[in-house]
Amino acid sequence: MVVNKKIMILGASILQLPAILKAKELGLEVIAVDMDKDAIGSKYADVSLTISTIDIEEVIHAAKFYKIDGIMTLASDLPMRTVAAVSEELNLVGINKETATGVTNKVLMREKLNLSGVPIPRYFEVFTNSDYQEAVQEFNSSFIVKPADNSGSRGVIFLEDNSNMQQVNDAYDYSKKYSHNGQIILEEYMQGPEVSVETLSVEGKTYIIAITDKVTTGAPNFVEMGHSIPSKLPIKTKANIEKVVISAVKAMGINNGPTHTELIITQDGPKIVEIGARLGGDNITSHLVPLATGVDMIEACIKIALGFIPNVVKDLHMGSAIRYFDTSEGIITRIIGEQDAKKIPGVKEIHFTKNVGFQIEGIKNSIDRIGFIIAQGNSADEAVKICQKALDRIKIITNKGLSS
């Protein structure tokens, strides 16, 4: 047990709630930090602080005041810079500032990976419109425009080529709007299966916990609409993925803690899309990983942050999946069939982030999704089928008709 210890968790939204609840279960005193005083996790924490998770000076001050023993976040990128700063200031286990900057800026990330020979897509960084117009001319085929320092598919746009200047200019404006520092990245469009990989690093040794198959909306925004574990890719391909990910973790200087790495399996092999020094979102690490492998990654990360050695042994060999509702536009007027869907064997959770009265305007990033279904089966295929069966039972009615 890790009782009589204090852990600070950056963020108290639904994304960080599993970490807050797990820390309480372990007997820890939890100090939650979130600029939203009404964040759902705040009512479960011992101390709730209304501070921005990226206000480094204020968080350091609070960490010292409460004499914390560890700090972490879950499924959020920018607070990692705060985690690193606090860790260094208080001599706690965690990543350093250089690593935190590298994993939260896609340009610096690609520079570090490229220097270590880790396969990445061809890319260009731009700050100004003139730089952008020049970089666009380097692409004769499809390419992606995205902000250098955001996540959740925010500001990501796909262009088939550079021939339509209206689309090219619109893409710049759209991506720039979501960039915190004004920096944009253009990169080649990679084709092939898309996966994410969850790892835990302990004192310099990296353990591959799960490879997750991914389903997205495709072009132009590539919003994630489903995940399943274990990956159905060939054994040789998965071995190559593991090799690339371990090299990437080392290149980014992550010696302790989790990583969430996204890759596309191109005809030239796996290439890194992004790597984050955090737990994966979309319920991957909070639900899918333990349902499929038995490894509690949240508990493991809490223990790593406190200086303990976690359990990384996979004692379960099942399948798990999550599928998001794909809805048409309109105002939600009614949702039916939820209770019936919950009775399906294998359905573990049905959750709506939006409800009756909400205006659906299409899915352009992860925030636009209205809910999901999580299932467990004897295999990934079975778990996906259970999700689909539940999706079919639920009807989402809008003022423009029926969606599901």
PDB file of C-alpha atoms in Angstrom, residues 122 124-126 128-145 159 161-165 167-169 171-172 184-187:
ATOM      1  CA  ARG A 122       8.334  14.117 -43.958  1.00  0.00           C
ATOM      2  CA  PHE A 124       7.794  21.246 -42.441  1.00  0.00           C
ATOM      3  CA  GLU A 125       7.271  23.750 -39.621  1.00  0.00           C
ATOM      4  CA  VAL A 126       5.794  27.190 -40.271  1.00  0.00           C
ATOM      5  CA  THR A 128       3.824  32.757 -40.933  1.00  0.00           C
ATOM      6  CA  ASN A 129       1.505  32.589 -43.919  1.00  0.00           C
ATOM      7  CA  SER A 130       4.406  33.200 -46.297  1.00  0.00           C
ATOM      8  CA  ASP A 131       6.325  30.267 -44.760  1.00  0.00           C
ATOM      9  CA  TYR A 132       3.178  28.204 -45.083  1.00  0.00           C
ATOM     10  CA  GLN A 133       2.663  29.020 -48.765  1.00  0.00           C
ATOM     11  CA  GLU A 134       6.275  28.080 -49.459  1.00  0.00           C
ATOM     12  CA  ALA A 135       5.992  24.774 -47.572  1.00  0.00           C
ATOM     13  CA  VAL A 136       2.740  23.872 -49.337  1.00  0.00           C
ATOM     14  CA  GLN A 137       4.576  23.869 -52.667  1.00  0.00           C
ATOM     15  CA  GLU A 138       6.802  21.033 -51.379  1.00  0.00           C
ATOM     16  CA  PHE A 139       3.841  18.630 -51.490  1.00  0.00           C
ATOM     17  CA  ASN A 140       2.787  17.168 -54.835  1.00  0.00           C
ATOM     18  CA  SER A 141       0.299  14.801 -53.211  1.00  0.00           C
ATOM     19  CA  SER A 142      -1.839  14.556 -50.060  1.00  0.00           C
ATOM     20  CA  PHE A 143      -0.645  16.200 -46.849  1.00  0.00           C
ATOM     21  CA  ILE A 144      -1.811  17.081 -43.329  1.00  0.00           C
ATOM     22  CA  VAL A 145      -1.912  20.525 -41.708  1.00  0.00           C
ATOM     23  CA  LEU A 159      -5.593  18.304 -48.182  1.00  0.00           C
ATOM     24  CA  ASP A 161      -3.028  18.377 -52.996  1.00  0.00           C
ATOM     25  CA  ASN A 162      -1.954  22.009 -53.222  1.00  0.00           C
ATOM     26  CA  SER A 163      -3.954  22.953 -56.314  1.00  0.00           C
ATOM     27  CA  ASN A 164      -6.989  24.550 -54.638  1.00  0.00           C
ATOM     28  CA  MET A 165      -5.721  27.767 -53.071  1.00  0.00           C
ATOM     29  CA  GLN A 167      -8.743  25.108 -49.480  1.00  0.00           C
ATOM     30  CA  VAL A 168      -5.056  25.708 -48.801  1.00  0.00           C
ATOM     31  CA  ASN A 169      -5.744  29.102 -47.226  1.00  0.00           C
ATOM     32  CA  ALA A 171      -6.605  25.009 -43.866  1.00  0.00           C
ATOM     33  CA  TYR A 172      -4.035  27.524 -42.640  1.00  0.00           C
ATOM     34  CA  ILE A 184       1.885  24.918 -37.568  1.00  0.00           C
ATOM     35  CA  ILE A 185       3.248  21.698 -38.987  1.00  0.00           C
ATOM     36  CA  LEU A 186       2.736  20.290 -42.471  1.00  0.00           C
ATOM     37  CA  GLU A 187       3.484  16.628 -42.989  1.00  0.00           C
TER      38      GLU A 187
END
